[in-house]
mmCIF file of C-alpha atoms in Angstrom:
data_model
loop_
_atom_site.group_PDB
_atom_site.id
_atom_site.type_symbol
_atom_site.label_atom_id
_atom_site.label_comp_id
_atom_site.label_asym_id
_atom_site.label_seq_id
_atom_site.Cartn_x
_atom_site.Cartn_y
_atom_site.Cartn_z
ATOM 1 C CA MET V 370 -125.204 -12.061 -195.142
ATOM 2 C CA PHE V 371 -125.536 -9.098 -192.823
ATOM 3 C CA LYS V 372 -126.183 -6.412 -195.440
ATOM 4 C CA LYS V 373 -129.734 -5.191 -195.986
ATOM 5 C CA GLU V 374 -130.444 -5.468 -199.680
ATOM 6 C CA SER V 375 -132.828 -2.497 -199.606
ATOM 7 C CA THR V 376 -130.090 0.068 -199.055
ATOM 8 C CA ASP V 377 -127.342 -1.578 -201.134
ATOM 9 C CA MET V 378 -124.918 0.825 -199.490
ATOM 10 C CA PHE V 379 -122.264 -1.390 -197.981
ATOM 11 C CA ARG V 380 -120.555 -4.384 -199.555
ATOM 12 C CA ALA V 381 -121.614 -7.887 -198.580
ATOM 13 C CA VAL V 382 -119.423 -9.524 -195.970
ATOM 14 C CA THR V 383 -116.834 -11.786 -197.561
ATOM 15 C CA ALA V 384 -114.691 -12.803 -194.604
ATOM 16 C CA PRO V 385 -114.316 -16.590 -194.289
ATOM 17 C CA ASP V 386 -116.559 -18.259 -191.666
ATOM 18 C CA HIS V 387 -117.951 -14.791 -190.852
ATOM 19 C CA ILE V 388 -114.992 -13.778 -188.686
ATOM 20 C CA ALA V 389 -114.193 -10.133 -189.421
ATOM 21 C CA VAL V 390 -111.198 -9.787 -187.081
ATOM 22 C CA ARG V 391 -108.892 -12.523 -185.855
ATOM 23 C CA ALA V 392 -105.942 -11.847 -183.528
ATOM 24 C CA ASP V 393 -103.787 -14.754 -182.376
ATOM 25 C CA HIS V 394 -101.165 -14.237 -179.644
ATOM 26 C CA VAL V 395 -100.396 -10.716 -180.834
ATOM 27 C CA SER V 396 -97.694 -8.654 -179.145
ATOM 28 C CA LYS V 397 -96.264 -5.261 -179.989
ATOM 29 C CA SER V 398 -93.176 -3.841 -178.301
ATOM 30 C CA PHE V 399 -91.508 -0.471 -178.654
ATOM 31 C CA THR V 400 -87.964 0.584 -177.821
ATOM 32 C CA GLN V 401 -87.508 3.713 -175.757
ATOM 33 C CA TRP V 402 -84.310 5.549 -174.839
ATOM 34 C CA GLN V 403 -84.359 6.962 -171.319
ATOM 35 C CA ARG V 404 -81.799 8.961 -169.407
ATOM 36 C CA LYS V 405 -80.404 7.000 -166.493
ATOM 37 C CA GLU V 406 -81.988 8.092 -163.221
ATOM 38 C CA GLY V 407 -79.700 10.348 -161.197
ATOM 39 C CA SER V 408 -77.320 10.934 -164.099
ATOM 40 C CA ARG V 409 -76.581 14.501 -165.182
ATOM 41 C CA ASN V 410 -75.040 13.375 -168.442
ATOM 42 C CA ILE V 411 -77.711 13.712 -171.140
ATOM 43 C CA PHE V 412 -75.719 11.373 -173.377
ATOM 44 C CA ARG V 413 -75.907 8.460 -170.916
ATOM 45 C CA GLN V 414 -79.147 6.758 -171.846
ATOM 46 C CA GLU V 415 -80.616 3.336 -171.320
ATOM 47 C CA LYS V 416 -82.607 1.335 -173.860
ATOM 48 C CA LYS V 417 -85.927 0.081 -172.528
ATOM 49 C CA THR V 418 -88.383 -2.249 -174.243
ATOM 50 C CA VAL V 419 -92.045 -1.485 -173.568
ATOM 51 C CA ALA V 420 -94.777 -4.010 -174.366
ATOM 52 C CA ALA V 421 -97.788 -1.992 -175.570
ATOM 53 C CA VAL V 422 -99.713 -5.178 -176.431
ATOM 54 C CA ASP V 423 -98.788 -8.449 -174.755
ATOM 55 C CA ASP V 424 -100.002 -11.787 -176.190
ATOM 56 C CA ILE V 425 -103.647 -10.950 -176.883
ATOM 57 C CA SER V 426 -106.065 -13.167 -178.804
ATOM 58 C CA PHE V 427 -109.681 -12.469 -179.774
ATOM 59 C CA ARG V 428 -112.269 -12.802 -182.546
ATOM 60 C CA ILE V 429 -114.813 -10.260 -183.811
ATOM 61 C CA ARG V 430 -117.643 -11.779 -185.816
ATOM 62 C CA SER V 431 -119.054 -10.048 -188.886
ATOM 63 C CA GLY V 432 -121.958 -7.799 -187.921
ATOM 64 C CA GLU V 433 -120.818 -7.386 -184.295
ATOM 65 C CA PHE V 434 -120.573 -4.058 -182.487
ATOM 66 C CA ALA V 435 -117.680 -4.508 -180.067
ATOM 67 C CA ALA V 436 -116.183 -2.051 -177.595
ATOM 68 C CA TYR V 437 -112.463 -2.047 -176.835
ATOM 69 C CA ALA V 438 -111.645 -0.316 -173.576
ATOM 70 C CA GLY V 439 -108.892 0.227 -171.055
ATOM 71 C CA PRO V 440 -107.077 2.932 -169.086
ATOM 72 C CA ASN V 441 -104.652 5.370 -170.676
ATOM 73 C CA GLY V 442 -101.603 3.587 -172.041
ATOM 74 C CA ALA V 443 -103.289 0.170 -171.951
ATOM 75 C CA GLY V 444 -102.752 -0.525 -175.659
ATOM 76 C CA LYS V 445 -106.096 0.433 -177.238
ATOM 77 C CA SER V 446 -104.790 2.717 -179.977
ATOM 78 C CA THR V 447 -101.871 0.370 -180.640
ATOM 79 C CA THR V 448 -104.321 -2.473 -181.251
ATOM 80 C CA MET V 449 -106.334 -0.330 -183.681
ATOM 81 C CA LYS V 450 -103.167 0.557 -185.585
ATOM 82 C CA LEU V 451 -102.172 -3.100 -185.740
ATOM 83 C CA LEU V 452 -105.573 -4.078 -187.136
ATOM 84 C CA SER V 453 -105.431 -1.366 -189.800
ATOM 85 C CA GLY V 454 -101.849 -2.138 -190.844
ATOM 86 C CA MET V 455 -100.363 1.106 -189.529
ATOM 87 C CA LEU V 456 -98.135 -0.963 -187.239
ATOM 88 C CA LYS V 457 -96.678 -4.449 -187.595
ATOM 89 C CA PRO V 458 -96.941 -6.901 -184.697
ATOM 90 C CA THR V 459 -93.744 -7.961 -182.975
ATOM 91 C CA GLU V 460 -95.230 -11.429 -182.560
ATOM 92 C CA GLY V 461 -98.442 -13.207 -183.495
ATOM 93 C CA THR V 462 -100.766 -13.052 -186.473
ATOM 94 C CA ILE V 463 -103.690 -10.809 -187.445
ATOM 95 C CA SER V 464 -106.396 -11.376 -190.040
ATOM 96 C CA VAL V 465 -108.904 -8.660 -190.923
ATOM 97 C CA LEU V 466 -111.681 -9.510 -193.387
ATOM 98 C CA GLY V 467 -109.642 -12.546 -194.369
ATOM 99 C CA MET V 468 -106.527 -10.500 -195.185
ATOM 100 C CA SER V 469 -103.228 -9.710 -193.517
ATOM 101 C CA PRO V 470 -103.023 -5.990 -192.600
ATOM 102 C CA GLU V 471 -99.246 -6.296 -192.828
ATOM 103 C CA LYS V 472 -99.076 -7.861 -196.294
ATOM 104 C CA GLU V 473 -102.332 -6.803 -197.968
ATOM 105 C CA ARG V 474 -102.932 -3.323 -196.601
ATOM 106 C CA ILE V 475 -103.971 -1.678 -199.872
ATOM 107 C CA ALA V 476 -106.548 -4.353 -200.661
ATOM 108 C CA LEU V 477 -107.771 -4.298 -197.049
ATOM 109 C CA MET V 478 -108.266 -0.529 -196.964
ATOM 110 C CA LYS V 479 -110.811 -0.833 -199.798
ATOM 111 C CA LYS V 480 -113.044 -2.752 -197.369
ATOM 112 C CA LEU V 481 -112.007 -1.051 -194.118
ATOM 113 C CA GLY V 482 -112.840 2.314 -192.572
ATOM 114 C CA VAL V 483 -110.662 3.877 -189.852
ATOM 115 C CA LEU V 484 -111.355 7.019 -187.841
ATOM 116 C CA PHE V 485 -109.286 8.493 -185.019
ATOM 117 C CA GLY V 486 -111.224 11.076 -183.018
ATOM 118 C CA ASN V 487 -108.291 13.471 -182.677
ATOM 119 C CA ARG V 488 -107.364 13.463 -186.377
ATOM 120 C CA THR V 489 -109.037 14.566 -189.595
ATOM 121 C CA GLU V 490 -108.615 13.742 -193.294
ATOM 122 C CA LEU V 491 -110.517 16.848 -194.379
ATOM 123 C CA TRP V 492 -108.623 19.511 -196.283
ATOM 124 C CA TRP V 493 -108.496 22.364 -193.796
ATOM 125 C CA ASP V 494 -108.672 25.254 -196.272
ATOM 126 C CA HIS V 495 -111.198 23.741 -198.673
ATOM 127 C CA PRO V 496 -114.939 23.005 -198.605
ATOM 128 C CA VAL V 497 -115.861 19.589 -197.221
ATOM 129 C CA ILE V 498 -117.188 18.407 -200.583
ATOM 130 C CA GLN V 499 -113.747 18.844 -202.158
ATOM 131 C CA SER V 500 -112.274 16.406 -199.621
ATOM 132 C CA PHE V 501 -115.022 13.951 -200.542
ATOM 133 C CA GLU V 502 -114.281 14.352 -204.248
ATOM 134 C CA TRP V 503 -110.560 13.937 -203.625
ATOM 135 C CA LYS V 504 -111.245 10.598 -201.934
ATOM 136 C CA LYS V 505 -113.449 9.496 -204.816
ATOM 137 C CA VAL V 506 -110.593 10.043 -207.280
ATOM 138 C CA VAL V 507 -107.731 8.680 -205.152
ATOM 139 C CA TRP V 508 -109.677 5.632 -203.988
ATOM 140 C CA ASP V 509 -111.132 5.080 -207.464
ATOM 141 C CA ILE V 510 -114.689 4.868 -206.142
ATOM 142 C CA PRO V 511 -117.139 4.197 -208.998
ATOM 143 C CA ASP V 512 -119.436 7.127 -209.797
ATOM 144 C CA ALA V 513 -122.622 5.247 -208.893
ATOM 145 C CA VAL V 514 -121.222 4.003 -205.573
ATOM 146 C CA TYR V 515 -119.880 7.432 -204.667
ATOM 147 C CA GLN V 516 -123.116 9.256 -205.486
ATOM 148 C CA ARG V 517 -125.287 6.717 -203.688
ATOM 149 C CA ASN V 518 -123.132 6.762 -200.542
ATOM 150 C CA LEU V 519 -122.748 10.555 -200.608
ATOM 151 C CA GLU V 520 -126.520 11.012 -200.697
ATOM 152 C CA ARG V 521 -126.993 8.406 -197.986
ATOM 153 C CA MET V 522 -124.358 9.965 -195.711
ATOM 154 C CA THR V 523 -125.729 13.453 -196.302
ATOM 155 C CA GLU V 524 -129.146 12.277 -195.164
ATOM 156 C CA LEU V 525 -128.128 10.098 -192.224
ATOM 157 C CA LEU V 526 -125.476 12.431 -190.821
ATOM 158 C CA GLU V 527 -127.331 15.657 -191.664
ATOM 159 C CA ILE V 528 -124.353 17.272 -193.393
ATOM 160 C CA GLY V 529 -126.226 18.891 -196.288
ATOM 161 C CA GLU V 530 -125.705 22.383 -194.858
ATOM 162 C CA ILE V 531 -121.965 21.933 -194.286
ATOM 163 C CA ARG V 532 -120.869 20.173 -197.484
ATOM 164 C CA ASN V 533 -119.782 23.514 -198.978
ATOM 165 C CA THR V 534 -118.335 24.873 -195.730
ATOM 166 C CA PHE V 535 -114.574 25.139 -195.250
ATOM 167 C CA ALA V 536 -113.328 22.458 -192.853
ATOM 168 C CA ARG V 537 -111.608 25.054 -190.657
ATOM 169 C CA GLU V 538 -114.984 26.706 -189.997
ATOM 170 C CA LEU V 539 -116.721 23.573 -188.709
ATOM 171 C CA SER V 540 -117.489 22.921 -185.069
ATOM 172 C CA LEU V 541 -115.991 19.753 -183.580
ATOM 173 C CA GLY V 542 -119.300 17.921 -183.878
ATOM 174 C CA GLN V 543 -119.732 18.976 -187.517
ATOM 175 C CA ARG V 544 -116.166 17.974 -188.347
ATOM 176 C CA MET V 545 -116.623 14.546 -186.770
ATOM 177 C CA ARG V 546 -119.774 13.951 -188.811
ATOM 178 C CA ALA V 547 -117.996 15.065 -191.978
ATOM 179 C CA ASP V 548 -115.009 12.808 -191.187
ATOM 180 C CA LEU V 549 -117.347 9.887 -190.552
ATOM 181 C CA ALA V 550 -119.125 10.509 -193.861
ATOM 182 C CA MET V 551 -115.803 10.658 -195.695
ATOM 183 C CA MET V 552 -114.677 7.405 -194.088
ATOM 184 C CA LEU V 553 -117.846 5.654 -195.293
ATOM 185 C CA LEU V 554 -117.894 6.896 -198.900
ATOM 186 C CA HIS V 555 -116.400 3.661 -200.238
ATOM 187 C CA GLY V 556 -118.858 1.469 -198.289
ATOM 188 C CA PRO V 557 -116.550 -0.408 -195.877
ATOM 189 C CA GLU V 558 -117.536 -3.736 -194.333
ATOM 190 C CA LEU V 559 -115.677 -3.043 -191.087
ATOM 191 C CA ILE V 560 -114.977 0.246 -189.329
ATOM 192 C CA LEU V 561 -112.466 0.886 -186.541
ATOM 193 C CA LEU V 562 -113.194 3.942 -184.428
ATOM 194 C CA ASP V 563 -110.734 5.322 -181.876
ATOM 195 C CA GLU V 564 -112.458 7.796 -179.524
ATOM 196 C CA PRO V 565 -115.114 8.960 -182.040
ATOM 197 C CA THR V 566 -117.067 10.915 -179.375
ATOM 198 C CA LEU V 567 -114.002 12.634 -177.897
ATOM 199 C CA GLY V 568 -114.808 16.245 -177.006
ATOM 200 C CA LEU V 569 -118.303 16.216 -178.519
ATOM 201 C CA ASP V 570 -121.155 18.041 -176.827
ATOM 202 C CA VAL V 571 -124.286 16.181 -175.731
ATOM 203 C CA VAL V 572 -126.205 16.744 -178.991
ATOM 204 C CA ALA V 573 -123.284 15.839 -181.278
ATOM 205 C CA LYS V 574 -122.511 12.748 -179.205
ATOM 206 C CA ARG V 575 -126.131 11.650 -179.413
ATOM 207 C CA GLN V 576 -126.075 12.001 -183.195
ATOM 208 C CA MET V 577 -122.854 10.009 -183.465
ATOM 209 C CA ILE V 578 -124.079 7.146 -181.254
ATOM 210 C CA ASP V 579 -127.466 6.911 -182.978
ATOM 211 C CA PHE V 580 -125.822 6.804 -186.402
ATOM 212 C CA LEU V 581 -123.336 4.084 -185.467
ATOM 213 C CA LYS V 582 -126.070 1.936 -183.948
ATOM 214 C CA LYS V 583 -128.179 2.426 -187.052
ATOM 215 C CA ILE V 584 -125.570 1.328 -189.597
ATOM 216 C CA ASN V 585 -124.641 -1.641 -187.425
ATOM 217 C CA ARG V 586 -128.246 -2.741 -186.962
ATOM 218 C CA GLU V 587 -129.642 -1.951 -190.390
ATOM 219 C CA GLU V 588 -126.614 -2.270 -192.688
ATOM 220 C CA GLY V 589 -124.757 -5.045 -190.845
ATOM 221 C CA VAL V 590 -121.527 -3.031 -190.673
ATOM 222 C CA THR V 591 -119.053 -4.556 -188.226
ATOM 223 C CA ILE V 592 -117.838 -1.947 -185.742
ATOM 224 C CA MET V 593 -115.012 -1.940 -183.215
ATOM 225 C CA VAL V 594 -114.805 1.208 -181.100
ATOM 226 C CA THR V 595 -112.650 2.572 -178.279
ATOM 227 C CA SER V 596 -113.706 5.283 -175.846
ATOM 228 C CA HIS V 597 -112.989 6.527 -172.347
ATOM 229 C CA ASP V 598 -116.713 7.123 -171.878
ATOM 230 C CA MET V 599 -117.950 3.761 -170.653
ATOM 231 C CA ASP V 600 -121.591 4.843 -170.620
ATOM 232 C CA ASP V 601 -121.318 5.535 -174.368
ATOM 233 C CA LEU V 602 -119.764 2.127 -174.952
ATOM 234 C CA GLU V 603 -122.446 0.339 -172.970
ATOM 235 C CA GLU V 604 -125.157 2.042 -174.998
ATOM 236 C CA MET V 605 -123.517 1.284 -178.346
ATOM 237 C CA ALA V 606 -121.937 -2.138 -178.058
ATOM 238 C CA GLN V 607 -123.179 -5.606 -177.153
ATOM 239 C CA ARG V 608 -119.732 -6.865 -176.163
ATOM 240 C CA ILE V 609 -116.716 -5.321 -174.493
ATOM 241 C CA LEU V 610 -113.071 -6.363 -174.606
ATOM 242 C CA MET V 611 -110.963 -4.755 -171.893
ATOM 243 C CA ILE V 612 -107.209 -4.406 -172.041
ATOM 244 C CA SER V 613 -105.020 -3.642 -169.031
ATOM 245 C CA GLY V 614 -101.244 -3.405 -169.092
ATOM 246 C CA GLY V 615 -101.222 -4.641 -172.665
ATOM 247 C CA LYS V 616 -103.080 -7.858 -171.767
ATOM 248 C CA LEU V 617 -106.659 -8.776 -172.558
ATOM 249 C CA ALA V 618 -108.316 -8.677 -169.141
ATOM 250 C CA TYR V 619 -111.980 -9.243 -169.977
ATOM 251 C CA ASP V 620 -114.086 -10.314 -172.955
ATOM 252 C CA GLY V 621 -117.839 -10.492 -172.507
ATOM 253 C CA ASP V 622 -120.960 -8.426 -171.935
ATOM 254 C CA PHE V 623 -121.393 -5.436 -169.632
ATOM 255 C CA ASP V 624 -123.466 -7.331 -167.076
ATOM 256 C CA GLY V 625 -120.516 -9.675 -166.682
ATOM 257 C CA LEU V 626 -118.366 -6.725 -165.615
ATOM 258 C CA ARG V 627 -120.833 -5.909 -162.888
ATOM 259 C CA THR V 628 -120.713 -9.506 -161.715
ATOM 260 C CA ILE V 629 -116.909 -9.341 -161.446
ATOM 261 C CA THR V 630 -117.140 -6.275 -159.216
ATOM 262 C CA GLY V 631 -119.784 -7.868 -157.015
ATOM 263 C CA ASN V 632 -123.025 -6.806 -158.745
ATOM 264 C CA LEU V 633 -122.860 -3.295 -157.351
ATOM 265 C CA THR V 634 -126.289 -1.638 -157.377
ATOM 266 C CA TYR V 635 -127.718 1.773 -156.510
ATOM 267 C CA PHE V 636 -131.146 2.352 -155.034
ATOM 268 C CA THR V 637 -133.039 5.445 -153.985
ATOM 269 C CA VAL V 638 -135.403 5.566 -151.018
ATOM 270 C CA THR V 639 -137.947 8.369 -150.603
ATOM 271 C CA THR V 640 -139.275 8.806 -147.075
ATOM 272 C CA ASP V 641 -141.414 11.195 -145.018
ATOM 273 C CA GLY V 642 -138.208 12.789 -143.862
ATOM 274 C CA ARG V 643 -136.888 10.063 -141.599
ATOM 275 C CA ARG V 644 -133.491 8.622 -142.474
ATOM 276 C CA PRO V 645 -133.630 4.818 -143.012
ATOM 277 C CA GLU V 646 -130.999 2.716 -141.294
ATOM 278 C CA LEU V 647 -130.153 -0.168 -143.613
ATOM 279 C CA GLU V 648 -127.560 -2.762 -142.722
ATOM 280 C CA ASP V 649 -124.955 -3.675 -145.396
ATOM 281 C CA CYS V 650 -125.893 -0.574 -147.445
ATOM 282 C CA ARG V 651 -123.757 2.532 -147.893
ATOM 283 C CA LEU V 652 -125.447 5.926 -147.888
ATOM 284 C CA LEU V 653 -124.186 8.013 -150.803
ATOM 285 C CA ALA V 654 -126.359 11.128 -150.631
ATOM 286 C CA GLU V 655 -129.476 12.562 -149.017
ATOM 287 C CA LYS V 656 -131.656 15.555 -149.859
ATOM 288 C CA HIS V 657 -135.191 16.503 -148.815
ATOM 289 C CA GLY V 658 -136.178 13.020 -147.768
ATOM 290 C CA VAL V 659 -134.573 11.279 -150.739
ATOM 291 C CA PHE V 660 -131.727 8.934 -149.804
ATOM 292 C CA GLU V 661 -129.370 7.261 -152.296
ATOM 293 C CA PHE V 662 -127.691 4.013 -151.242
ATOM 294 C CA GLU V 663 -125.177 1.568 -152.668
ATOM 295 C CA ALA V 664 -125.393 -2.186 -152.113
ATOM 296 C CA ASP V 665 -123.627 -5.298 -153.343
ATOM 297 C CA PHE V 666 -126.337 -7.735 -154.377
ATOM 298 C CA SER V 667 -123.857 -10.615 -154.495
ATOM 299 C CA ARG V 668 -123.567 -10.236 -150.711
ATOM 300 C CA LEU V 669 -126.963 -8.778 -149.909
ATOM 301 C CA PRO V 670 -129.703 -10.577 -151.875
ATOM 302 C CA ILE V 671 -132.413 -8.267 -153.138
ATOM 303 C CA GLN V 672 -135.069 -10.321 -151.347
ATOM 304 C CA ILE V 673 -133.447 -9.573 -147.980
ATOM 305 C CA LEU V 674 -133.082 -5.879 -148.847
ATOM 306 C CA LEU V 675 -136.765 -5.616 -149.806
ATOM 307 C CA GLU V 676 -137.736 -7.387 -146.594
ATOM 308 C CA ARG V 677 -135.720 -4.898 -144.532
ATOM 309 C CA LEU V 678 -137.252 -1.994 -146.420
ATOM 310 C CA SER V 679 -140.760 -3.325 -145.752
ATOM 311 C CA ARG V 680 -140.041 -3.241 -142.006
ATOM 312 C CA THR V 681 -138.689 0.328 -142.111
ATOM 313 C CA ASP V 682 -141.099 3.120 -141.116
ATOM 314 C CA GLY V 683 -141.679 6.200 -143.239
ATOM 315 C CA ILE V 684 -140.747 4.783 -146.660
ATOM 316 C CA MET V 685 -142.858 6.164 -149.504
ATOM 317 C CA ASP V 686 -141.007 4.960 -152.626
ATOM 318 C CA VAL V 687 -138.042 2.796 -153.673
ATOM 319 C CA GLU V 688 -136.182 2.824 -157.008
ATOM 320 C CA ILE V 689 -133.455 0.270 -157.790
ATOM 321 C CA LYS V 690 -130.982 0.699 -160.646
ATOM 322 C CA LYS V 691 -127.644 -0.691 -161.771
ATOM 323 C CA ALA V 692 -124.522 1.122 -160.711
ATOM 324 C CA PRO V 693 -123.168 3.371 -163.485
ATOM 325 C CA ILE V 694 -120.771 1.397 -165.646
ATOM 326 C CA GLU V 695 -118.193 4.157 -165.132
ATOM 327 C CA GLN V 696 -117.999 3.293 -161.443
ATOM 328 C CA VAL V 697 -117.784 -0.415 -162.168
ATOM 329 C CA ILE V 698 -114.866 0.137 -164.534
ATOM 330 C CA ALA V 699 -113.136 2.511 -162.125
ATOM 331 C CA GLN V 700 -113.224 -0.214 -159.470
ATOM 332 C CA LEU V 701 -111.817 -2.761 -161.930
ATOM 333 C CA TYR V 702 -108.969 -0.437 -162.903
ATOM 334 C CA LYS V 703 -108.213 0.131 -159.231
ATOM 335 C CA ASP V 704 -108.140 -3.618 -158.522
ATOM 336 C CA TRP V 705 -105.950 -4.378 -161.549
ATOM 337 C CA LYS V 706 -103.491 -1.633 -160.627
ATOM 338 C CA THR V 707 -103.318 -2.769 -157.013
ATOM 339 C CA THR V 708 -103.217 -6.537 -157.424
ATOM 340 C CA GLY V 709 -102.132 -7.008 -161.038
ATOM 341 C CA ILE V 710 -104.747 -9.740 -161.317
ATOM 342 C CA ILE V 711 -106.250 -10.175 -164.766
ATOM 343 C CA ASN V 712 -109.582 -11.799 -165.679
ATOM 344 C CA GLY V 713 -111.330 -11.125 -162.419
#
């Protein structure tokens, strides 16, 4: 089991063979009515079928922290809604914690937590604690479970000072913490988060990321999260699934993404003021004797680069680091849009 017995906060995982999420050849299409191009008659419309998700299959093991990413309109939110039973697939089958979201949604929701970053379940004109108590009654959460989880959430998310504050008076960061606490009051085994750090400032984002990592690591809660901030995803998750044009384009770790794009790497060279001339390296910036370069280590082995640097006069220091994951992803999106090639 993935639950730490010391906290006794979240339920033990019960999914068969420890697979929390199973999607097999899942597709979801929507029908749109569009006015015919060039026509001035607003009543002349054409029916168009749009595939938001197109034949995707994947598994999420219990206890995993998986990121689900893609450009706008790729199908991320649609997938989350399919997994939570808000939408029904056009084709394919889905199993979440051993249940069908389509047929067993009520039973599933007792073990599932869902949070969309741009929505709230808090009662706007009431103190936060009243929203919590409403959930306790409606969800029929036992008194002991509710009290234990409320105390735990208050401590971990630092919401003691805002429990009696009206929801409308909370900052975005405070509201997100309160929404997260409310989502976790029933002790879900799996949580689905759609843009949980959207719009948060640096401090609030740090609190959110640290908390999610903590409950995944210490409580064994399975987490699947979407975000446009790839640096956040890389810090939180061990695995990333990328969707492009409704199709699953990549499933693996973040280092694998860098390999697909050619192992792009940044390095900084500090000199006595002289500008180093380095073949097969692109100069990105320079300031007061500090020069930032970009190199593709799949084409320029690091041993050769270091050898060239050792023969260059005036070098005082060298620092090598991976290219920001944001840039790696941006290049992937550009390639997919240009070539339409999926899976590297």
